[in-house]
Amino acid sequence: MTAALTFASGVHAPSPVLLAVFALGGLVALWCGASWAFDVRGITARRSERIRRKNADTWAAMGRLDAAPSVFGTPGYLRFLGVLMAFAGLVLLIASYALWHLN
Protein backbone atom coordinates (compact mmCIF):
# COMPACT_ATOMS: atom_id res chain seq x y z
CA MET A 1 0.00 0.00 0.00
CA THR A 2 2.76 2.44 0.87
CA ALA A 3 4.48 1.63 -2.43
CA ALA A 4 1.62 3.36 -4.23
CA LEU A 5 2.08 6.46 -2.07
CA THR A 6 5.76 7.06 -2.75
CA PHE A 7 7.19 9.90 -4.78
CA ALA A 8 7.86 9.45 -8.47
CA SER A 9 11.55 10.10 -7.77
CA GLY A 10 11.83 6.81 -5.91
CA VAL A 11 11.98 8.23 -2.39
CA HIS A 12 10.30 5.78 -0.05
CA ALA A 13 8.57 8.24 2.25
CA PRO A 14 4.89 9.05 2.64
CA SER A 15 3.62 11.86 0.50
CA PRO A 16 3.46 15.25 2.23
CA VAL A 17 0.00 15.68 0.73
CA LEU A 18 -1.17 12.46 2.39
CA LEU A 19 0.29 13.58 5.71
CA ALA A 20 -1.39 16.98 5.39
CA VAL A 21 -4.76 15.42 4.54
CA PHE A 22 -4.56 13.06 7.52
CA ALA A 23 -3.43 15.82 9.89
CA LEU A 24 -6.03 18.37 8.73
CA GLY A 25 -8.79 15.76 8.70
CA GLY A 26 -7.79 14.71 12.21
CA LEU A 27 -7.79 18.29 13.48
CA VAL A 28 -11.19 19.05 11.93
CA ALA A 29 -12.73 15.82 13.26
CA LEU A 30 -11.25 16.45 16.71
CA TRP A 31 -12.51 20.04 16.79
CA CYS A 32 -16.02 19.19 15.54
CA GLY A 33 -16.27 16.13 17.79
CA ALA A 34 -15.22 18.06 20.88
CA SER A 35 -17.71 20.82 20.01
CA TRP A 36 -20.53 18.29 19.77
CA ALA A 37 -19.43 16.25 22.78
CA PHE A 38 -19.12 19.22 25.15
CA ASP A 39 -22.01 21.20 23.60
CA VAL A 40 -19.88 24.27 22.88
CA ARG A 41 -22.13 27.31 22.30
CA GLY A 42 -25.23 25.08 22.40
CA ILE A 43 -24.46 23.33 19.10
CA THR A 44 -25.89 19.99 20.19
CA ALA A 45 -29.02 21.48 21.76
CA ARG A 46 -29.80 23.58 18.68
CA ARG A 47 -29.23 20.65 16.32
CA SER A 48 -31.41 18.39 18.46
CA GLU A 49 -34.22 20.96 18.44
CA ARG A 50 -33.89 21.36 14.66
CA ILE A 51 -34.15 17.58 14.16
CA ARG A 52 -37.20 17.39 16.46
CA ARG A 53 -38.89 20.30 14.65
CA LYS A 54 -38.17 18.75 11.23
CA ASN A 55 -39.64 15.42 12.32
CA ALA A 56 -42.73 17.16 13.71
CA ASP A 57 -43.21 19.07 10.44
CA THR A 58 -42.80 15.88 8.42
CA TRP A 59 -45.37 14.05 10.54
CA ALA A 60 -47.77 17.03 10.43
CA ALA A 61 -47.57 17.03 6.62
CA MET A 62 -48.72 13.40 6.68
CA GLY A 63 -51.69 14.31 8.89
CA ARG A 64 -50.37 12.94 12.16
CA LEU A 65 -50.54 14.95 15.36
CA ASP A 66 -46.99 14.73 16.62
CA ALA A 67 -43.73 13.06 15.69
CA ALA A 68 -42.75 9.90 17.49
CA PRO A 69 -39.80 10.41 19.80
CA SER A 70 -36.58 9.30 18.15
CA VAL A 71 -33.33 8.46 19.90
CA PHE A 72 -31.34 9.83 16.92
CA GLY A 73 -32.33 13.42 17.63
CA THR A 74 -31.64 13.54 21.35
CA PRO A 75 -28.77 15.62 22.71
CA GLY A 76 -27.26 12.53 24.36
CA TYR A 77 -27.02 10.68 21.06
CA LEU A 78 -25.47 13.70 19.33
CA ARG A 79 -22.93 14.02 22.15
CA PHE A 80 -22.09 10.33 21.73
CA LEU A 81 -21.51 10.95 18.02
CA GLY A 82 -19.26 13.85 19.00
CA VAL A 83 -17.17 11.55 21.19
CA LEU A 84 -16.84 9.07 18.31
CA MET A 85 -15.88 11.87 15.93
CA ALA A 86 -13.25 13.20 18.36
CA PHE A 87 -11.83 9.68 18.74
CA ALA A 88 -11.65 9.31 14.96
CA GLY A 89 -9.81 12.63 14.80
CA LEU A 90 -7.27 11.39 17.34
CA VAL A 91 -6.76 8.21 15.33
CA LEU A 92 -6.11 10.26 12.18
CA LEU A 93 -3.63 12.49 14.02
CA ILE A 94 -1.81 9.46 15.43
CA ALA A 95 -1.74 7.86 11.97
CA SER A 96 -0.26 11.00 10.40
CA TYR A 97 2.34 11.22 13.19
CA ALA A 98 3.25 7.55 12.70
CA LEU A 99 3.54 7.97 8.91
CA TRP A 100 5.71 11.03 9.38
CA HIS A 101 8.12 9.26 11.74
CA LEU A 102 8.22 5.91 9.97
CA ASN A 103 9.22 7.48 6.65
mmCIF file of C-alpha atoms in Angstrom:
data_model
loop_
_atom_site.group_PDB
_atom_site.id
_atom_site.type_symbol
_atom_site.label_atom_id
_atom_site.label_comp_id
_atom_site.label_asym_id
_atom_site.label_seq_id
_atom_site.Cartn_x
_atom_site.Cartn_y
_atom_site.Cartn_z
ATOM 1 C CA MET A 1 0.000 0.000 0.000
ATOM 2 C CA THR A 2 2.765 2.436 0.873
ATOM 3 C CA ALA A 3 4.479 1.627 -2.425
ATOM 4 C CA ALA A 4 1.622 3.364 -4.229
ATOM 5 C CA LEU A 5 2.080 6.461 -2.068
ATOM 6 C CA THR A 6 5.760 7.064 -2.748
ATOM 7 C CA PHE A 7 7.186 9.900 -4.776
ATOM 8 C CA ALA A 8 7.855 9.448 -8.470
ATOM 9 C CA SER A 9 11.548 10.098 -7.766
ATOM 10 C CA GLY A 10 11.828 6.809 -5.910
ATOM 11 C CA VAL A 11 11.978 8.231 -2.393
ATOM 12 C CA HIS A 12 10.299 5.781 -0.053
ATOM 13 C CA ALA A 13 8.571 8.242 2.248
ATOM 14 C CA PRO A 14 4.893 9.052 2.643
ATOM 15 C CA SER A 15 3.624 11.865 0.498
ATOM 16 C CA PRO A 16 3.459 15.246 2.233
ATOM 17 C CA VAL A 17 -0.005 15.681 0.730
ATOM 18 C CA LEU A 18 -1.167 12.462 2.391
ATOM 19 C CA LEU A 19 0.295 13.579 5.710
ATOM 20 C CA ALA A 20 -1.389 16.981 5.392
ATOM 21 C CA VAL A 21 -4.757 15.418 4.544
ATOM 22 C CA PHE A 22 -4.556 13.058 7.523
ATOM 23 C CA ALA A 23 -3.433 15.823 9.886
ATOM 24 C CA LEU A 24 -6.027 18.372 8.726
ATOM 25 C CA GLY A 25 -8.788 15.759 8.698
ATOM 26 C CA GLY A 26 -7.794 14.710 12.211
ATOM 27 C CA LEU A 27 -7.790 18.285 13.478
ATOM 28 C CA VAL A 28 -11.191 19.046 11.933
ATOM 29 C CA ALA A 29 -12.730 15.822 13.261
ATOM 30 C CA LEU A 30 -11.247 16.447 16.709
ATOM 31 C CA TRP A 31 -12.508 20.044 16.791
ATOM 32 C CA CYS A 32 -16.018 19.192 15.543
ATOM 33 C CA GLY A 33 -16.275 16.134 17.785
ATOM 34 C CA ALA A 34 -15.215 18.063 20.876
ATOM 35 C CA SER A 35 -17.705 20.824 20.012
ATOM 36 C CA TRP A 36 -20.527 18.288 19.769
ATOM 37 C CA ALA A 37 -19.432 16.251 22.783
ATOM 38 C CA PHE A 38 -19.123 19.217 25.145
ATOM 39 C CA ASP A 39 -22.014 21.204 23.601
ATOM 40 C CA VAL A 40 -19.881 24.273 22.878
ATOM 41 C CA ARG A 41 -22.135 27.309 22.305
ATOM 42 C CA GLY A 42 -25.228 25.077 22.396
ATOM 43 C CA ILE A 43 -24.463 23.333 19.095
ATOM 44 C CA THR A 44 -25.894 19.987 20.192
ATOM 45 C CA ALA A 45 -29.024 21.480 21.761
ATOM 46 C CA ARG A 46 -29.799 23.579 18.679
ATOM 47 C CA ARG A 47 -29.229 20.650 16.318
ATOM 48 C CA SER A 48 -31.413 18.395 18.462
ATOM 49 C CA GLU A 49 -34.219 20.959 18.438
ATOM 50 C CA ARG A 50 -33.894 21.362 14.658
ATOM 51 C CA ILE A 51 -34.154 17.578 14.159
ATOM 52 C CA ARG A 52 -37.197 17.393 16.464
ATOM 53 C CA ARG A 53 -38.891 20.298 14.654
ATOM 54 C CA LYS A 54 -38.172 18.755 11.226
ATOM 55 C CA ASN A 55 -39.635 15.417 12.321
ATOM 56 C CA ALA A 56 -42.728 17.160 13.711
ATOM 57 C CA ASP A 57 -43.209 19.072 10.436
ATOM 58 C CA THR A 58 -42.804 15.881 8.418
ATOM 59 C CA TRP A 59 -45.368 14.051 10.537
ATOM 60 C CA ALA A 60 -47.767 17.029 10.428
ATOM 61 C CA ALA A 61 -47.574 17.031 6.622
ATOM 62 C CA MET A 62 -48.720 13.398 6.683
ATOM 63 C CA GLY A 63 -51.694 14.311 8.888
ATOM 64 C CA ARG A 64 -50.373 12.941 12.164
ATOM 65 C CA LEU A 65 -50.540 14.949 15.355
ATOM 66 C CA ASP A 66 -46.988 14.734 16.619
ATOM 67 C CA ALA A 67 -43.732 13.055 15.690
ATOM 68 C CA ALA A 68 -42.751 9.900 17.492
ATOM 69 C CA PRO A 69 -39.799 10.414 19.799
ATOM 70 C CA SER A 70 -36.583 9.303 18.152
ATOM 71 C CA VAL A 71 -33.329 8.465 19.903
ATOM 72 C CA PHE A 72 -31.342 9.825 16.924
ATOM 73 C CA GLY A 73 -32.329 13.423 17.631
ATOM 74 C CA THR A 74 -31.637 13.536 21.346
ATOM 75 C CA PRO A 75 -28.767 15.618 22.705
ATOM 76 C CA GLY A 76 -27.263 12.530 24.358
ATOM 77 C CA TYR A 77 -27.017 10.683 21.056
ATOM 78 C CA LEU A 78 -25.469 13.697 19.331
ATOM 79 C CA ARG A 79 -22.926 14.023 22.149
ATOM 80 C CA PHE A 80 -22.095 10.334 21.732
ATOM 81 C CA LEU A 81 -21.511 10.946 18.022
ATOM 82 C CA GLY A 82 -19.262 13.849 19.003
ATOM 83 C CA VAL A 83 -17.175 11.547 21.190
ATOM 84 C CA LEU A 84 -16.840 9.070 18.314
ATOM 85 C CA MET A 85 -15.880 11.866 15.931
ATOM 86 C CA ALA A 86 -13.254 13.198 18.357
ATOM 87 C CA PHE A 87 -11.827 9.682 18.744
ATOM 88 C CA ALA A 88 -11.647 9.311 14.960
ATOM 89 C CA GLY A 89 -9.805 12.632 14.801
ATOM 90 C CA LEU A 90 -7.269 11.391 17.343
ATOM 91 C CA VAL A 91 -6.763 8.210 15.330
ATOM 92 C CA LEU A 92 -6.114 10.262 12.182
ATOM 93 C CA LEU A 93 -3.632 12.487 14.018
ATOM 94 C CA ILE A 94 -1.805 9.456 15.427
ATOM 95 C CA ALA A 95 -1.740 7.863 11.972
ATOM 96 C CA SER A 96 -0.263 10.995 10.396
ATOM 97 C CA TYR A 97 2.340 11.221 13.188
ATOM 98 C CA ALA A 98 3.246 7.551 12.703
ATOM 99 C CA LEU A 99 3.536 7.966 8.911
ATOM 100 C CA TRP A 100 5.705 11.028 9.383
ATOM 101 C CA HIS A 101 8.122 9.263 11.743
ATOM 102 C CA LEU A 102 8.220 5.912 9.972
ATOM 103 C CA ASN A 103 9.223 7.481 6.647
#
